[in-house]
mmCIF file of C-alpha atoms in Angstrom:
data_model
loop_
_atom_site.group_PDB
_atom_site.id
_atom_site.type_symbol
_atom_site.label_atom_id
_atom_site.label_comp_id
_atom_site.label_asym_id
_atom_site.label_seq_id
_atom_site.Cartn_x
_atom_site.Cartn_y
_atom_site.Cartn_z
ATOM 1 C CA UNK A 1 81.635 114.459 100.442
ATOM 2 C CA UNK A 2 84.938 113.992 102.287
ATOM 3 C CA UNK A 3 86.445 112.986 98.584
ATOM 4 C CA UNK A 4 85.105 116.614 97.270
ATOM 5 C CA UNK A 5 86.521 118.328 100.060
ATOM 6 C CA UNK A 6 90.428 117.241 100.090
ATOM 7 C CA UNK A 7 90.111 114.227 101.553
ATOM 8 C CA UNK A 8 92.852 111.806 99.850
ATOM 9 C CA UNK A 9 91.267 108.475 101.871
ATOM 10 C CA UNK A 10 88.238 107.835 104.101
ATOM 11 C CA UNK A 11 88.471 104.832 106.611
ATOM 12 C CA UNK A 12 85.479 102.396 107.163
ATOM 13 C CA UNK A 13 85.712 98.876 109.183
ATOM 14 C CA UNK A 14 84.343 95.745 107.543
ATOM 15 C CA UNK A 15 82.485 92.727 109.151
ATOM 16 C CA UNK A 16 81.087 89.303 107.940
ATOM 17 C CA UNK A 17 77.704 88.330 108.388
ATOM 18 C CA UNK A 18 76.199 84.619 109.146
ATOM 19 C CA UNK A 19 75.864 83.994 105.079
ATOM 20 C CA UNK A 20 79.326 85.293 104.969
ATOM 21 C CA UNK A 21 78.795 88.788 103.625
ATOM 22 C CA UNK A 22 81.047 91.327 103.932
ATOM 23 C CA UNK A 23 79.389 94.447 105.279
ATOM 24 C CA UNK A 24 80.668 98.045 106.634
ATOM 25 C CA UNK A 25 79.743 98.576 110.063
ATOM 26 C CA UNK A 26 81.531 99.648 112.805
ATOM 27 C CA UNK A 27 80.810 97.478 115.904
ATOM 28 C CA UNK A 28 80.089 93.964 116.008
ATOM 29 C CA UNK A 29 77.537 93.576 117.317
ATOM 30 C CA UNK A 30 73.744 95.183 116.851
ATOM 31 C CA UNK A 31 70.682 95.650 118.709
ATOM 32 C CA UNK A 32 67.914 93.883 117.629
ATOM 33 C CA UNK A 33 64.188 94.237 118.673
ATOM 34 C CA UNK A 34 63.727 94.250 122.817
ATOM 35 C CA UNK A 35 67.621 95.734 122.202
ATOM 36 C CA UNK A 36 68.876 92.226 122.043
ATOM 37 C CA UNK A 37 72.962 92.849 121.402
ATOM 38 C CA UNK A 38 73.556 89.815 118.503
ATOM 39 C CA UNK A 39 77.024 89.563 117.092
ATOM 40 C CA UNK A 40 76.386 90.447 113.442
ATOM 41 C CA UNK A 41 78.167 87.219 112.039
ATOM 42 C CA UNK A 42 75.281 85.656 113.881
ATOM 43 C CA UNK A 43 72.748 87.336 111.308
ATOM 44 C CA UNK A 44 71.820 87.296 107.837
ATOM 45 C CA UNK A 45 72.286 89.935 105.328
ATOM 46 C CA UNK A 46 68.819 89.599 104.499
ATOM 47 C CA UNK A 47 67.554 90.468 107.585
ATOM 48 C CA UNK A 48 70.481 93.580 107.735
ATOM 49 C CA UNK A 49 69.201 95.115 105.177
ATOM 50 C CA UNK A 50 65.864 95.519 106.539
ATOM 51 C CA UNK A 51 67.248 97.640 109.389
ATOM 52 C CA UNK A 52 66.857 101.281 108.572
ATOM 53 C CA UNK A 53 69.205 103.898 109.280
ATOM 54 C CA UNK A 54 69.280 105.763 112.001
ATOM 55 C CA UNK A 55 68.129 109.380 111.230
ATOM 56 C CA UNK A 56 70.805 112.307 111.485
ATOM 57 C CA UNK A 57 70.314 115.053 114.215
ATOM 58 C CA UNK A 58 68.767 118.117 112.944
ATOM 59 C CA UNK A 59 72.349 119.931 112.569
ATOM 60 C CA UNK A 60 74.046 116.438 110.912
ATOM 61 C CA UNK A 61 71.023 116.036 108.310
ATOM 62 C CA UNK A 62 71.321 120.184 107.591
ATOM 63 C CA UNK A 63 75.479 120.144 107.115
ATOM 64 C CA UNK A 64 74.883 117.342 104.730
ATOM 65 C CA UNK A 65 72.329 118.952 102.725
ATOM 66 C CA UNK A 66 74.966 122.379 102.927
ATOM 67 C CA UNK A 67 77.436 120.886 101.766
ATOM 68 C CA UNK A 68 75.667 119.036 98.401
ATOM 69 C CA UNK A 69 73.177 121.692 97.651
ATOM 70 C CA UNK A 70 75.897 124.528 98.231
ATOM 71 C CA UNK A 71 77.591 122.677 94.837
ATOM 72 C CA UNK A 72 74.650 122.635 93.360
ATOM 73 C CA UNK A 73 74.882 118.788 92.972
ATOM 74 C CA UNK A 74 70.959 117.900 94.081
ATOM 75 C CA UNK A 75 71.159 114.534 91.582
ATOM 76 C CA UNK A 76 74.016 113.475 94.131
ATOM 77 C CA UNK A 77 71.699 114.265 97.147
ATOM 78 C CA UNK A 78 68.729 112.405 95.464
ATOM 79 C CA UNK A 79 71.155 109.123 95.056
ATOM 80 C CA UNK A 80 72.685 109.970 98.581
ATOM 81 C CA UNK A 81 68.615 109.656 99.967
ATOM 82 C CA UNK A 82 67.854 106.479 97.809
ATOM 83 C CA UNK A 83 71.243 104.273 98.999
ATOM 84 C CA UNK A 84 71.076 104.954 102.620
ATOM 85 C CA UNK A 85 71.405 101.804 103.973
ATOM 86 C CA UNK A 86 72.469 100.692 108.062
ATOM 87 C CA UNK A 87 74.997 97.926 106.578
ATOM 88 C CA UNK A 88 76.126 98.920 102.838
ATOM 89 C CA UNK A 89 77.968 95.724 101.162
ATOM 90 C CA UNK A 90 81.702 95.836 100.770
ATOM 91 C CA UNK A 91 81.210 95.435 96.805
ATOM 92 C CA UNK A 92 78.983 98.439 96.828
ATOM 93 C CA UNK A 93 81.379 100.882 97.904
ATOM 94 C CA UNK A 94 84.060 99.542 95.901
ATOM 95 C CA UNK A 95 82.010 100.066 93.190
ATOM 96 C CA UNK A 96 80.350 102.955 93.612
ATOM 97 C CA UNK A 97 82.930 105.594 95.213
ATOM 98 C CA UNK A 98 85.239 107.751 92.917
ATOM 99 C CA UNK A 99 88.380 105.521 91.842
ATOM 100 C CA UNK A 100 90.485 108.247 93.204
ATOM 101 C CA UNK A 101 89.208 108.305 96.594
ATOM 102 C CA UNK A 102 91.574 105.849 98.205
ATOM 103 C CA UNK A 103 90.461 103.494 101.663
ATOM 104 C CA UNK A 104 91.710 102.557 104.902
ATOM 105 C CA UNK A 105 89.798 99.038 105.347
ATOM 106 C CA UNK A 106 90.075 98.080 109.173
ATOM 107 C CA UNK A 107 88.866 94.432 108.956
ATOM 108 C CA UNK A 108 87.334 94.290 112.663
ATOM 109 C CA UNK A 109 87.790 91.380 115.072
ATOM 110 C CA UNK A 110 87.021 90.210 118.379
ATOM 111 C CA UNK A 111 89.723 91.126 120.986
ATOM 112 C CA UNK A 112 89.711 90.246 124.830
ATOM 113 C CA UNK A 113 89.949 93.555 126.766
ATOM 114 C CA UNK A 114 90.182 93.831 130.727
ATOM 115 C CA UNK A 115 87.339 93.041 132.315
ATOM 116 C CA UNK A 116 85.294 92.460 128.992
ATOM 117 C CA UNK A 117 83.758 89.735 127.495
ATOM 118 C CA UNK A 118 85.030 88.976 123.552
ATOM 119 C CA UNK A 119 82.309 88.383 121.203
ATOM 120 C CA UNK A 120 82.211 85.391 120.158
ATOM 121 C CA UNK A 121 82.874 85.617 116.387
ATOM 122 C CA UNK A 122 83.730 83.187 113.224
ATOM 123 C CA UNK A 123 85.185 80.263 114.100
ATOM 124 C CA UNK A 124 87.276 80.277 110.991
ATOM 125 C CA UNK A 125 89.051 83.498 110.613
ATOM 126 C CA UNK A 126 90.588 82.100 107.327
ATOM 127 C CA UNK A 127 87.238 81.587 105.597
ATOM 128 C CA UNK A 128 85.808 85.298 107.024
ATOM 129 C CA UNK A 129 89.166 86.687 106.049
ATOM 130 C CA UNK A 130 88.547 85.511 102.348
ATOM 131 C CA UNK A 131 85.016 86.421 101.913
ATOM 132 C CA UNK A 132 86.810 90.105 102.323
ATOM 133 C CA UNK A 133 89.633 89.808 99.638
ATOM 134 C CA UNK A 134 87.591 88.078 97.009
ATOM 135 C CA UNK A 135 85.382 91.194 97.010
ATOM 136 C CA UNK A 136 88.459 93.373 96.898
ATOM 137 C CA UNK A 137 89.830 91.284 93.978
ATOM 138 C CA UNK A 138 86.840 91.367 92.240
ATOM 139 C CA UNK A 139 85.722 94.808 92.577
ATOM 140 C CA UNK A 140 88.531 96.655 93.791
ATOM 141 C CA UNK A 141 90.186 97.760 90.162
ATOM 142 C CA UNK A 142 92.994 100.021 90.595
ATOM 143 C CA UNK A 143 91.932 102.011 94.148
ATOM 144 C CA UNK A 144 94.376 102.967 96.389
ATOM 145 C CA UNK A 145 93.503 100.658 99.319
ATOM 146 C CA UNK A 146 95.452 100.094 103.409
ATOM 147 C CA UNK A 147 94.301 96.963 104.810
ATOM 148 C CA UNK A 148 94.166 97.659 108.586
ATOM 149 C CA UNK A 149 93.349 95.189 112.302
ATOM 150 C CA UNK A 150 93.935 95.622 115.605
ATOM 151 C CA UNK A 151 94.279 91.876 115.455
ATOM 152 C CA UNK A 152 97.551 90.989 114.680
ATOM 153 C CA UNK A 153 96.496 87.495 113.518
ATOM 154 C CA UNK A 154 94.372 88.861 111.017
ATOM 155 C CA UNK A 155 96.907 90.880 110.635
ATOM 156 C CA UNK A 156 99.189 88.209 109.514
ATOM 157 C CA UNK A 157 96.924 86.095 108.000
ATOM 158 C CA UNK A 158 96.089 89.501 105.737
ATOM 159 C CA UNK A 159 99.295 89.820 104.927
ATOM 160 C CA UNK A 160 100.201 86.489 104.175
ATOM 161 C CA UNK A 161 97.256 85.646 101.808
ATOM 162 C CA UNK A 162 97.967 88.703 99.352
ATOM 163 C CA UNK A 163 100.866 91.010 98.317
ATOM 164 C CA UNK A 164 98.814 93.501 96.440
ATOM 165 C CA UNK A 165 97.678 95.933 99.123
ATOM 166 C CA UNK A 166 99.939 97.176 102.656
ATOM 167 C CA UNK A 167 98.790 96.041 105.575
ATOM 168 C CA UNK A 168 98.872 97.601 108.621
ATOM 169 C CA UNK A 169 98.427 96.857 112.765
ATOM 170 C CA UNK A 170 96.406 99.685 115.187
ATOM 171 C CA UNK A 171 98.036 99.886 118.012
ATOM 172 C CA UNK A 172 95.892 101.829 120.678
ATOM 173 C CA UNK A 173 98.553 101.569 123.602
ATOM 174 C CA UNK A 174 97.845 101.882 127.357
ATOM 175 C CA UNK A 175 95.259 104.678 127.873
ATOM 176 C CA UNK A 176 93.164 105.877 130.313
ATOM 177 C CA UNK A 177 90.933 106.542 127.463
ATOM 178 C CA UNK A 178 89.916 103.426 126.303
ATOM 179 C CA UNK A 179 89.701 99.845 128.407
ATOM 180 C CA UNK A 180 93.386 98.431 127.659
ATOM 181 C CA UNK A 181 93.208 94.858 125.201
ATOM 182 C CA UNK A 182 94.916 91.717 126.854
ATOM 183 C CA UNK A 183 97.425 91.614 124.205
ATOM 184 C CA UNK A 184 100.650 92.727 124.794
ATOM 185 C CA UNK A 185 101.136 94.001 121.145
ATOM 186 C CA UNK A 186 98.522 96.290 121.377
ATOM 187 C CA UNK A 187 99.505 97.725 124.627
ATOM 188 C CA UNK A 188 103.171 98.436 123.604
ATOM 189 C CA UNK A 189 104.775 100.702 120.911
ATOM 190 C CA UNK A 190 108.057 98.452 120.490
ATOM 191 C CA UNK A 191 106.324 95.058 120.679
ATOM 192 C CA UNK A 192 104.148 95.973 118.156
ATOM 193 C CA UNK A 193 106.970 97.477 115.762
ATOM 194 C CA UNK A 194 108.793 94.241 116.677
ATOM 195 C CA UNK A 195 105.924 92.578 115.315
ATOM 196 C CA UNK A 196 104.693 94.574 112.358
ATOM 197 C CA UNK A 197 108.700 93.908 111.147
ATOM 198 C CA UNK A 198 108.707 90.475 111.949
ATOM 199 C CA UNK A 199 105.672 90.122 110.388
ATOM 200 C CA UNK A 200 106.820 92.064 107.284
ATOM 201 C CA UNK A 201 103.921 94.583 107.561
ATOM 202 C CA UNK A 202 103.917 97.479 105.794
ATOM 203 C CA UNK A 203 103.094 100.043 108.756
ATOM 204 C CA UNK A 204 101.754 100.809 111.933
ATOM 205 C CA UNK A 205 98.389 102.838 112.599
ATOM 206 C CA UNK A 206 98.785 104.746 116.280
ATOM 207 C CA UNK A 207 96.539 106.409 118.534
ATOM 208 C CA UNK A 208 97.546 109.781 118.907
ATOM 209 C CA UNK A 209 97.433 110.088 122.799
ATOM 210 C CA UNK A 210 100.715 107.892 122.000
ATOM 211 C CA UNK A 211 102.741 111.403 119.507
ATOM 212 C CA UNK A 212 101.423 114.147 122.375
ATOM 213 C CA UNK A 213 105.324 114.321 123.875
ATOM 214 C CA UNK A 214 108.106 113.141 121.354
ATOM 215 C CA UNK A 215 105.914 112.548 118.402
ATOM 216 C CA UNK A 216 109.045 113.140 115.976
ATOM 217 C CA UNK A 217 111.323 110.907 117.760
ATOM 218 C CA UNK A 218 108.965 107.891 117.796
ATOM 219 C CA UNK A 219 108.159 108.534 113.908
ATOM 220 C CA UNK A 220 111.378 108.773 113.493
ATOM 221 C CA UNK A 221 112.531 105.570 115.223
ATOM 222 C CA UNK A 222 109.436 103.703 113.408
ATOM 223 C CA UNK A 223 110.471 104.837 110.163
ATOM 224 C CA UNK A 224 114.053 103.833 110.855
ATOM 225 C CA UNK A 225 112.544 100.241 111.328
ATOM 226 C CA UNK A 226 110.796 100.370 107.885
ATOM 227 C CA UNK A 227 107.598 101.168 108.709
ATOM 228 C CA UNK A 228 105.435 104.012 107.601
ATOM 229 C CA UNK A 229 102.959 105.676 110.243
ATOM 230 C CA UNK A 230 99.230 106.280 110.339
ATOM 231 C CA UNK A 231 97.351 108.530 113.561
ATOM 232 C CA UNK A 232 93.989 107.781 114.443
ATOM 233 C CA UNK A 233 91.995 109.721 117.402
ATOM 234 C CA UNK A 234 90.468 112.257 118.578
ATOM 235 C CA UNK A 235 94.357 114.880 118.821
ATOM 236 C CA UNK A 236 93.339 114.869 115.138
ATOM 237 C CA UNK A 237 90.642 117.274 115.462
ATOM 238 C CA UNK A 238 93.140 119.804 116.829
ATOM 239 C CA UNK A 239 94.746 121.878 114.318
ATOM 240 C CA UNK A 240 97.961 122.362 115.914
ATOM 241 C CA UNK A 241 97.690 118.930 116.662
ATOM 242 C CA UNK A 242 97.739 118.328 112.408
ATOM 243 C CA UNK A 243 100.426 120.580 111.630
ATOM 244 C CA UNK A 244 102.641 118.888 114.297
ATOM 245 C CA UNK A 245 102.099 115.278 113.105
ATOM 246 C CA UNK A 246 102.763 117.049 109.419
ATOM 247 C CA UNK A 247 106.238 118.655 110.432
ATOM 248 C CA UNK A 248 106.651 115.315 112.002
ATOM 249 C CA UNK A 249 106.662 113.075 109.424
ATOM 250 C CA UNK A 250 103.525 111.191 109.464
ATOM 251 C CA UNK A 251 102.249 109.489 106.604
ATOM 252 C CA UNK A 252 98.554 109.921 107.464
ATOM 253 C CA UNK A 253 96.091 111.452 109.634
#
C-alpha cells in the first residue's frame, strides 16, 4: 500500500531464527506462552509460523480496508487476508513485492545499552550474516535495496562480504528519548562519520532529534565526507519537519 501511494522504499528489520532463517520482525525477542520473552534465534521457524498475528485496532483494520477497496483492488485484499503471517520469510518479500518498490533492510543485532541487559544472540555473526545475503542473492533480482545496522560490526562485516548493495550505519545519538547504547559510535555524529569513512560505507542513517537545529550544516558536512544521509524518527511525521530535511539535502526520509 505504501508502494501505491508514493512511497519510493519501505524499511523492515530482519532476524535469524535457531534453524537459521531469515525472518522480518522487528524486536528480538518474542513472548511466548506464560509471556516467556525468548530471543527469536533461540526458536524455530516452524514453531514461528504458528504464531498468529496480532489483530489490527478497529481504526488500523478499517484504513487498510479504505485504502484497497477505495481502488477497487478486493483480489489484493483477499491475498493481503490469506499471507498474514507474525514472521514473513525474507525470500517471501523479495519475491512477492513490486520490483520497483525499493528496501531499507536493517539487519538487527544485539547492542549493550545503559543499564540493559543484551540479548544474547548468534554466536557467529558471520554465519547469521550469510543466511541474509544468500537470500538476497538468490531472490533479490534487480530491487533497489540499502543494507542498514546499528551495529557497526555487522556493519563492516556487511560491507565487506558484498559490493553489490550500500550499506549504511544508524546512528541514534545521545537522547533523552531513547536509553543511550554503550558504544561510542552510536552516541556521536563525528565518530560515527569517522567510521562509516573508514569503513568505506556508503552512508549514514540519523535520528532526526539529531537535524532539529543546523540540519543543513551537518548534511552538509556529511556529504562533504562522502556520505549520503538517511532520517529516521518520529520529526518525520511533521510536515514542516519533511520539507526542511528536503531543502536540506537529505537523501531519504
Amino acid at each position: 500500500m505504501a508502494h501505491r501511494h508514493g512511497a519510493h522504499m519501505v524499511e523492515t528489520d530482519v532476524v535469524v531464527t535457531q534453524d537459521l532463517k531469515a525472518v522480518l520482525h522487528h524486536d528480538l525477542e518474542i513472548e511466548l506462552s506464560g509471556r516467556r520473552k525468548v530471543p527469536i534465534c533461540h526458536v524455530a521457524s516452524n514453531v514461528l509460523e504458528n504464531i498468529p498475528p496480532l489483530p489490527l485496532s478497529v481504526d488500523g483494520e478499517a484504513m487498510r480496508k479504505q485504502l484497497l477497496i477505495t481502488e477497487h483492488d478486493t483480489e489484493a485484499l483477499e491475498h493481503i487476508e490469506s499471507q498474514n503471517k507474525m514472521f514473513p520469510y525474507l525470500s517471501d518479500m523479495l519475491t512477492n513485492l513490486p520490483p520497483s518498490l525499493g528496501l531499507m533492510l536493517e539487519v538487527k543485532a544485539n547492542l549493550p545499552e545503559e543499564g540493559v541487559d543484551s540479548v544474547k544472540y548468534h554466536n557467529d555473526r558471520n554465519a547469521y550474516i550469510d543466511v541474509i545475503l544468500k537470500e538476497m542473492f538468490t531472490h533479490a533480482a534487480n530491487r533497489n535495496i540499502i543494507l542498514c545496522s546499528f551495529c557497526p560490526t555487522t556493519c563492516s562485516i556487511l560491507r565487506n562480504k558484498q559490493d553489490r548493495w550500500p550499506v549504511y550505519i544508524i546512528l541514534q545519538g545521545s537522547t533523552e528519548t531513547y536509553p543511550d547504547y554503550l558504544d561510542h559510535r552510536l552516541r556521536c555524529l563525528p565518530t560515527a562519520v569517522n567510521f562509516a569513512t573508514s569503513e568505506d560505507l556508503h552512508g549514514v542513517s540519523l535520528f532526526s532529534g539529531l537535524l532539529q537545529d543546523t540540519p543543513k550544516e551537518t548534511l552538509d558536512w556529511i556529504k562533504s565526507r562522502g556520505l549520503k544521509t538517511f532520517v529516521w524518527g518520529y520529526h518525520n511525521c511533521q510536515q514542516k519537519f519533511r520539507d526542511q530535511m528536503r531543502q536540506s539535502g537529505v537523501n531519504g526520509l
